[in-house]
Amino acid sequence: MGLRNKHLLGIAELTVKEINQILDTAQSFKQVATRPIKKVPTLRGKTVINLFFEASTRTRASFELAEKRLSADTLNFAVSTSSVTKGESLVDTAKNLESMSPSIIVIRHGSSGAPHILADICKASVVNAGDGMHEHPTQALLDAFTVRTRKGSIAGLKVAIIGDLAHSRVARSGALIFSKLGANVIACGPPTLIPPDFARLGAAVSYHIDEAVSNADVVMMLRVQRERQQEAFFPSQREYFDLYGLTRARMRLAKPDAIVMHPGPMNRGVEIASEVADGPDSVILEQVSNGIAVRMSVLYLVAAAHASEDISQ
Ligand code: CP
């Protein structure tokens, strides 16, 4: 059994079986981090290009470490010092990099659908590291892995996803993965920040944080994405925090063993209080460390799907 597709473009394209295979494989890779030499030869001789057109701390570092732990040769493409600054198009950049024979291209781009364009023109496997306001599949996979590790299973859990849903690729991928895995997903935020089609991702919608947090097993807060907001969606950050910020008092409404998640970067005092972000229920840094094992799993499985596609041709 393996992935049906050599690319990972979104959670929407994955079956439950494929999601579970990625999570199970990540479980095996997680123990590599406990060894004195944190390296396996799985991708020796393969080249991976990290093509980040948007800023990133966690995802970029996590992919790079995952690639190194799999013994791949990695190239970090620096957009700011590349010919992109001279006006080279995404397609031309991709075709030129493709002619250097990479096995995998990891791409983050501000435009939704950019990884799909690459997948259409490249022989290499393409992994979406976040595209515009569309999807961030490896974030959703590491979130699911973290919940599964903490809770044992995901089916039947109440997962509240709270914040700026309109601009969040994490929210889209998160709603899709948790509903596919059988959780009861409730999406919550101001009416101006919940897109009308959100319910189609398998989530119930609430405009009241207390309702969303009540009896939740998992409370996932989202960053207010000021850089993607062209207009004011709420009067002030202070009012946003009063109405939608996660505080210790609000966490008391959740189940006693509920966990707090955030994909990062956080706006402390806007969507989450510092005492909650750093408190005993927070698994925010655990999400980051799990990201490496999950990305090792994704890279390994897309490479395997690529190899079996080559054999069958
Ligand atoms: N969660 C996430 O995508 O963080 P970065 O933007 O730092 O990669």
mmCIF file with all atom_site columns, C-alpha atoms in Angstrom, residues 151-288:
data_model
loop_
_atom_site.group_PDB
_atom_site.id
_atom_site.type_symbol
_atom_site.label_atom_id
_atom_site.label_alt_id
_atom_site.label_comp_id
_atom_site.label_asym_id
_atom_site.label_entity_id
_atom_site.label_seq_id
_atom_site.pdbx_PDB_ins_code
_atom_site.Cartn_x
_atom_site.Cartn_y
_atom_site.Cartn_z
_atom_site.occupancy
_atom_site.B_iso_or_equiv
_atom_site.pdbx_formal_charge
_atom_site.auth_seq_id
_atom_site.auth_comp_id
_atom_site.auth_asym_id
_atom_site.auth_atom_id
_atom_site.pdbx_PDB_model_num
ATOM 1   C CA . LYS A 1 151 ? -5.692  11.405 22.817 1.00 0.00 ? 151 LYS A CA 1
ATOM 2   C CA . GLY A 1 152 ? -5.116  7.906  21.374 1.00 0.00 ? 152 GLY A CA 1
ATOM 3   C CA . SER A 1 153 ? -7.643  8.409  18.585 1.00 0.00 ? 153 SER A CA 1
ATOM 4   C CA . ILE A 1 154 ? -9.468  11.236 16.823 1.00 0.00 ? 154 ILE A CA 1
ATOM 5   C CA . ALA A 1 155 ? -12.953 9.861  16.022 1.00 0.00 ? 155 ALA A CA 1
ATOM 6   C CA . GLY A 1 156 ? -15.635 11.375 18.249 1.00 0.00 ? 156 GLY A CA 1
ATOM 7   C CA . LEU A 1 157 ? -13.479 14.199 19.663 1.00 0.00 ? 157 LEU A CA 1
ATOM 8   C CA . LYS A 1 158 ? -14.816 17.755 19.676 1.00 0.00 ? 158 LYS A CA 1
ATOM 9   C CA . VAL A 1 159 ? -12.263 19.912 17.838 1.00 0.00 ? 159 VAL A CA 1
ATOM 10  C CA . ALA A 1 160 ? -12.842 23.687 17.973 1.00 0.00 ? 160 ALA A CA 1
ATOM 11  C CA . ILE A 1 161 ? -11.009 25.731 15.326 1.00 0.00 ? 161 ILE A CA 1
ATOM 12  C CA . ILE A 1 162 ? -11.232 29.387 16.305 1.00 0.00 ? 162 ILE A CA 1
ATOM 13  C CA . GLY A 1 163 ? -10.195 32.659 14.690 1.00 0.00 ? 163 GLY A CA 1
ATOM 14  C CA . ASP A 1 164 ? -9.530  34.108 11.263 1.00 0.00 ? 164 ASP A CA 1
ATOM 15  C CA . LEU A 1 165 ? -11.006 31.279 9.200  1.00 0.00 ? 165 LEU A CA 1
ATOM 16  C CA . ALA A 1 166 ? -11.425 33.388 6.076  1.00 0.00 ? 166 ALA A CA 1
ATOM 17  C CA . HIS A 1 167 ? -7.703  33.836 5.455  1.00 0.00 ? 167 HIS A CA 1
ATOM 18  C CA . SER A 1 168 ? -6.459  30.572 6.935  1.00 0.00 ? 168 SER A CA 1
ATOM 19  C CA . ARG A 1 169 ? -5.140  27.646 4.895  1.00 0.00 ? 169 ARG A CA 1
ATOM 20  C CA . VAL A 1 170 ? -4.478  25.904 8.231  1.00 0.00 ? 170 VAL A CA 1
ATOM 21  C CA . ALA A 1 171 ? -8.195  26.115 9.068  1.00 0.00 ? 171 ALA A CA 1
ATOM 22  C CA . ARG A 1 172 ? -9.232  24.636 5.710  1.00 0.00 ? 172 ARG A CA 1
ATOM 23  C CA . SER A 1 173 ? -6.802  21.730 5.893  1.00 0.00 ? 173 SER A CA 1
ATOM 24  C CA . GLY A 1 174 ? -7.555  21.254 9.604  1.00 0.00 ? 174 GLY A CA 1
ATOM 25  C CA . ALA A 1 175 ? -11.336 21.123 9.138  1.00 0.00 ? 175 ALA A CA 1
ATOM 26  C CA . LEU A 1 176 ? -10.900 18.636 6.296  1.00 0.00 ? 176 LEU A CA 1
ATOM 27  C CA . ILE A 1 177 ? -8.523  16.279 8.117  1.00 0.00 ? 177 ILE A CA 1
ATOM 28  C CA . PHE A 1 178 ? -10.347 16.224 11.455 1.00 0.00 ? 178 PHE A CA 1
ATOM 29  C CA . SER A 1 179 ? -13.755 15.713 9.857  1.00 0.00 ? 179 SER A CA 1
ATOM 30  C CA . LYS A 1 180 ? -12.353 12.961 7.591  1.00 0.00 ? 180 LYS A CA 1
ATOM 31  C CA . LEU A 1 181 ? -10.971 11.251 10.706 1.00 0.00 ? 181 LEU A CA 1
ATOM 32  C CA . GLY A 1 182 ? -14.374 11.347 12.412 1.00 0.00 ? 182 GLY A CA 1
ATOM 33  C CA . ALA A 1 183 ? -14.029 14.298 14.812 1.00 0.00 ? 183 ALA A CA 1
ATOM 34  C CA . ASN A 1 184 ? -16.845 16.765 15.425 1.00 0.00 ? 184 ASN A CA 1
ATOM 35  C CA . VAL A 1 185 ? -15.338 19.979 14.105 1.00 0.00 ? 185 VAL A CA 1
ATOM 36  C CA . ILE A 1 186 ? -16.729 23.351 15.137 1.00 0.00 ? 186 ILE A CA 1
ATOM 37  C CA . ALA A 1 187 ? -15.397 26.436 13.361 1.00 0.00 ? 187 ALA A CA 1
ATOM 38  C CA . CYS A 1 188 ? -15.731 29.702 15.238 1.00 0.00 ? 188 CYS A CA 1
ATOM 39  C CA . GLY A 1 189 ? -14.929 33.330 14.564 1.00 0.00 ? 189 GLY A CA 1
ATOM 40  C CA . PRO A 1 190 ? -16.496 36.697 13.806 1.00 0.00 ? 190 PRO A CA 1
ATOM 41  C CA . PRO A 1 191 ? -19.108 36.494 11.014 1.00 0.00 ? 191 PRO A CA 1
ATOM 42  C CA . THR A 1 192 ? -16.818 38.678 8.870  1.00 0.00 ? 192 THR A CA 1
ATOM 43  C CA . LEU A 1 193 ? -14.040 36.095 9.136  1.00 0.00 ? 193 LEU A CA 1
ATOM 44  C CA . ILE A 1 194 ? -16.000 32.917 8.360  1.00 0.00 ? 194 ILE A CA 1
ATOM 45  C CA . PRO A 1 195 ? -16.361 32.256 4.611  1.00 0.00 ? 195 PRO A CA 1
ATOM 46  C CA . PRO A 1 196 ? -19.869 31.094 3.573  1.00 0.00 ? 196 PRO A CA 1
ATOM 47  C CA . ASP A 1 197 ? -18.581 27.806 2.130  1.00 0.00 ? 197 ASP A CA 1
ATOM 48  C CA . PHE A 1 198 ? -16.826 26.726 5.343  1.00 0.00 ? 198 PHE A CA 1
ATOM 49  C CA . ALA A 1 199 ? -19.570 24.294 6.356  1.00 0.00 ? 199 ALA A CA 1
ATOM 50  C CA . ARG A 1 200 ? -18.794 22.305 3.178  1.00 0.00 ? 200 ARG A CA 1
ATOM 51  C CA . LEU A 1 201 ? -15.445 21.344 4.722  1.00 0.00 ? 201 LEU A CA 1
ATOM 52  C CA . GLY A 1 202 ? -17.337 19.268 7.281  1.00 0.00 ? 202 GLY A CA 1
ATOM 53  C CA . ALA A 1 203 ? -17.469 21.784 10.159 1.00 0.00 ? 203 ALA A CA 1
ATOM 54  C CA . ALA A 1 204 ? -20.343 23.193 12.169 1.00 0.00 ? 204 ALA A CA 1
ATOM 55  C CA . VAL A 1 205 ? -20.149 26.981 12.465 1.00 0.00 ? 205 VAL A CA 1
ATOM 56  C CA . SER A 1 206 ? -20.494 29.136 15.593 1.00 0.00 ? 206 SER A CA 1
ATOM 57  C CA . TYR A 1 207 ? -19.957 32.842 16.163 1.00 0.00 ? 207 TYR A CA 1
ATOM 58  C CA . HIS A 1 208 ? -19.597 32.397 19.942 1.00 0.00 ? 208 HIS A CA 1
ATOM 59  C CA . ILE A 1 209 ? -16.296 31.237 21.397 1.00 0.00 ? 209 ILE A CA 1
ATOM 60  C CA . ASP A 1 210 ? -17.855 29.978 24.640 1.00 0.00 ? 210 ASP A CA 1
ATOM 61  C CA . GLU A 1 211 ? -20.105 27.648 22.633 1.00 0.00 ? 211 GLU A CA 1
ATOM 62  C CA . ALA A 1 212 ? -17.143 26.424 20.562 1.00 0.00 ? 212 ALA A CA 1
ATOM 63  C CA . VAL A 1 213 ? -14.882 25.806 23.573 1.00 0.00 ? 213 VAL A CA 1
ATOM 64  C CA . SER A 1 214 ? -17.558 24.174 25.792 1.00 0.00 ? 214 SER A CA 1
ATOM 65  C CA . ASN A 1 215 ? -16.690 20.498 26.266 1.00 0.00 ? 215 ASN A CA 1
ATOM 66  C CA . ALA A 1 216 ? -14.029 20.644 23.567 1.00 0.00 ? 216 ALA A CA 1
ATOM 67  C CA . ASP A 1 217 ? -11.244 18.059 23.565 1.00 0.00 ? 217 ASP A CA 1
ATOM 68  C CA . VAL A 1 218 ? -9.054  20.178 21.318 1.00 0.00 ? 218 VAL A CA 1
ATOM 69  C CA . VAL A 1 219 ? -8.991  23.971 21.055 1.00 0.00 ? 219 VAL A CA 1
ATOM 70  C CA . MET A 1 220 ? -7.070  25.144 18.010 1.00 0.00 ? 220 MET A CA 1
ATOM 71  C CA . MET A 1 221 ? -6.485  28.871 17.784 1.00 0.00 ? 221 MET A CA 1
ATOM 72  C CA . LEU A 1 222 ? -5.688  30.602 14.489 1.00 0.00 ? 222 LEU A CA 1
ATOM 73  C CA . ARG A 1 223 ? -3.547  33.625 13.848 1.00 0.00 ? 223 ARG A CA 1
ATOM 74  C CA . VAL A 1 224 ? -5.272  36.819 12.834 1.00 0.00 ? 224 VAL A CA 1
ATOM 75  C CA . GLN A 1 225 ? -3.687  37.217 9.397  1.00 0.00 ? 225 GLN A CA 1
ATOM 76  C CA . ARG A 1 226 ? -3.310  40.972 9.214  1.00 0.00 ? 226 ARG A CA 1
ATOM 77  C CA . GLU A 1 227 ? -1.082  40.721 6.112  1.00 0.00 ? 227 GLU A CA 1
ATOM 78  C CA . ARG A 1 228 ? -3.933  39.095 4.109  1.00 0.00 ? 228 ARG A CA 1
ATOM 79  C CA . GLN A 1 229 ? -6.668  41.439 5.308  1.00 0.00 ? 229 GLN A CA 1
ATOM 80  C CA . GLN A 1 230 ? -7.330  44.251 2.832  1.00 0.00 ? 230 GLN A CA 1
ATOM 81  C CA . GLU A 1 231 ? -9.964  45.834 5.070  1.00 0.00 ? 231 GLU A CA 1
ATOM 82  C CA . ALA A 1 232 ? -10.835 46.016 8.765  1.00 0.00 ? 232 ALA A CA 1
ATOM 83  C CA . PHE A 1 233 ? -12.788 42.872 9.692  1.00 0.00 ? 233 PHE A CA 1
ATOM 84  C CA . PHE A 1 234 ? -13.142 43.871 13.358 1.00 0.00 ? 234 PHE A CA 1
ATOM 85  C CA . PRO A 1 235 ? -12.957 47.240 15.129 1.00 0.00 ? 235 PRO A CA 1
ATOM 86  C CA . SER A 1 236 ? -9.782  46.733 17.181 1.00 0.00 ? 236 SER A CA 1
ATOM 87  C CA . GLN A 1 237 ? -7.400  44.026 18.379 1.00 0.00 ? 237 GLN A CA 1
ATOM 88  C CA . ARG A 1 238 ? -8.553  44.667 21.924 1.00 0.00 ? 238 ARG A CA 1
ATOM 89  C CA . GLU A 1 239 ? -12.178 44.026 20.970 1.00 0.00 ? 239 GLU A CA 1
ATOM 90  C CA . TYR A 1 240 ? -11.138 40.915 19.029 1.00 0.00 ? 240 TYR A CA 1
ATOM 91  C CA . PHE A 1 241 ? -9.338  39.557 22.103 1.00 0.00 ? 241 PHE A CA 1
ATOM 92  C CA . ASP A 1 242 ? -12.372 40.329 24.310 1.00 0.00 ? 242 ASP A CA 1
ATOM 93  C CA . LEU A 1 243 ? -14.732 38.470 21.977 1.00 0.00 ? 243 LEU A CA 1
ATOM 94  C CA . TYR A 1 244 ? -12.558 35.708 20.479 1.00 0.00 ? 244 TYR A CA 1
ATOM 95  C CA . GLY A 1 245 ? -9.300  35.518 22.451 1.00 0.00 ? 245 GLY A CA 1
ATOM 96  C CA . LEU A 1 246 ? -8.515  32.295 24.315 1.00 0.00 ? 246 LEU A CA 1
ATOM 97  C CA . THR A 1 247 ? -8.131  33.012 28.023 1.00 0.00 ? 247 THR A CA 1
ATOM 98  C CA . ARG A 1 248 ? -7.705  30.748 31.044 1.00 0.00 ? 248 ARG A CA 1
ATOM 99  C CA . ALA A 1 249 ? -11.326 31.477 32.023 1.00 0.00 ? 249 ALA A CA 1
ATOM 100 C CA . ARG A 1 250 ? -12.574 30.309 28.631 1.00 0.00 ? 250 ARG A CA 1
ATOM 101 C CA . MET A 1 251 ? -10.411 27.161 28.765 1.00 0.00 ? 251 MET A CA 1
ATOM 102 C CA . ARG A 1 252 ? -12.272 26.166 31.952 1.00 0.00 ? 252 ARG A CA 1
ATOM 103 C CA . LEU A 1 253 ? -15.314 25.531 29.699 1.00 0.00 ? 253 LEU A CA 1
ATOM 104 C CA . ALA A 1 254 ? -13.412 22.839 27.785 1.00 0.00 ? 254 ALA A CA 1
ATOM 105 C CA . LYS A 1 255 ? -12.953 19.246 28.997 1.00 0.00 ? 255 LYS A CA 1
ATOM 106 C CA . PRO A 1 256 ? -10.491 19.038 31.928 1.00 0.00 ? 256 PRO A CA 1
ATOM 107 C CA . ASP A 1 257 ? -7.933  17.214 29.743 1.00 0.00 ? 257 ASP A CA 1
ATOM 108 C CA . ALA A 1 258 ? -8.417  19.463 26.690 1.00 0.00 ? 258 ALA A CA 1
ATOM 109 C CA . ILE A 1 259 ? -5.342  20.521 24.740 1.00 0.00 ? 259 ILE A CA 1
ATOM 110 C CA . VAL A 1 260 ? -4.555  23.929 23.223 1.00 0.00 ? 260 VAL A CA 1
ATOM 111 C CA . MET A 1 261 ? -3.029  24.126 19.762 1.00 0.00 ? 261 MET A CA 1
ATOM 112 C CA . HIS A 1 262 ? -1.778  26.926 17.523 1.00 0.00 ? 262 HIS A CA 1
ATOM 113 C CA . PRO A 1 263 ? 0.069   26.534 14.204 1.00 0.00 ? 263 PRO A CA 1
ATOM 114 C CA . GLY A 1 264 ? 2.212   29.638 14.845 1.00 0.00 ? 264 GLY A CA 1
ATOM 115 C CA . PRO A 1 265 ? 3.287   32.304 14.521 1.00 0.00 ? 265 PRO A CA 1
ATOM 116 C CA . MET A 1 266 ? 1.143   33.543 17.437 1.00 0.00 ? 266 MET A CA 1
ATOM 117 C CA . ASN A 1 267 ? -0.177  37.030 18.099 1.00 0.00 ? 267 ASN A CA 1
ATOM 118 C CA . ARG A 1 268 ? -0.066  36.948 21.893 1.00 0.00 ? 268 ARG A CA 1
ATOM 119 C CA . GLY A 1 269 ? -2.797  39.067 23.411 1.00 0.00 ? 269 GLY A CA 1
ATOM 120 C CA . VAL A 1 270 ? -4.774  39.075 20.138 1.00 0.00 ? 270 VAL A CA 1
ATOM 121 C CA . GLU A 1 271 ? -6.031  35.499 19.599 1.00 0.00 ? 271 GLU A CA 1
ATOM 122 C CA . ILE A 1 272 ? -4.454  33.855 22.644 1.00 0.00 ? 272 ILE A CA 1
ATOM 123 C CA . ALA A 1 273 ? -3.352  34.938 26.121 1.00 0.00 ? 273 ALA A CA 1
ATOM 124 C CA . SER A 1 274 ? 0.289   34.206 26.947 1.00 0.00 ? 274 SER A CA 1
ATOM 125 C CA . GLU A 1 275 ? -0.710  32.295 30.083 1.00 0.00 ? 275 GLU A CA 1
ATOM 126 C CA . VAL A 1 276 ? -2.683  29.859 27.890 1.00 0.00 ? 276 VAL A CA 1
ATOM 127 C CA . ALA A 1 277 ? -0.062  29.645 25.127 1.00 0.00 ? 277 ALA A CA 1
ATOM 128 C CA . ASP A 1 278 ? 2.595   28.765 27.705 1.00 0.00 ? 278 ASP A CA 1
ATOM 129 C CA . GLY A 1 279 ? 0.268   26.924 30.091 1.00 0.00 ? 279 GLY A CA 1
ATOM 130 C CA . PRO A 1 280 ? -0.002  23.238 31.000 1.00 0.00 ? 280 PRO A CA 1
ATOM 131 C CA . ASP A 1 281 ? -2.665  22.456 28.360 1.00 0.00 ? 281 ASP A CA 1
ATOM 132 C CA . SER A 1 282 ? -0.587  23.856 25.495 1.00 0.00 ? 282 SER A CA 1
ATOM 133 C CA . VAL A 1 283 ? 0.909   21.404 22.971 1.00 0.00 ? 283 VAL A CA 1
ATOM 134 C CA . ILE A 1 284 ? 2.089   24.182 20.662 1.00 0.00 ? 284 ILE A CA 1
ATOM 135 C CA . LEU A 1 285 ? 5.792   23.276 20.776 1.00 0.00 ? 285 LEU A CA 1
ATOM 136 C CA . GLU A 1 286 ? 4.950   19.568 20.587 1.00 0.00 ? 286 GLU A CA 1
ATOM 137 C CA . GLN A 1 287 ? 3.225   20.348 17.255 1.00 0.00 ? 287 GLN A CA 1
ATOM 138 C CA . VAL A 1 288 ? 6.500   21.813 16.010 1.00 0.00 ? 288 VAL A CA 1
#
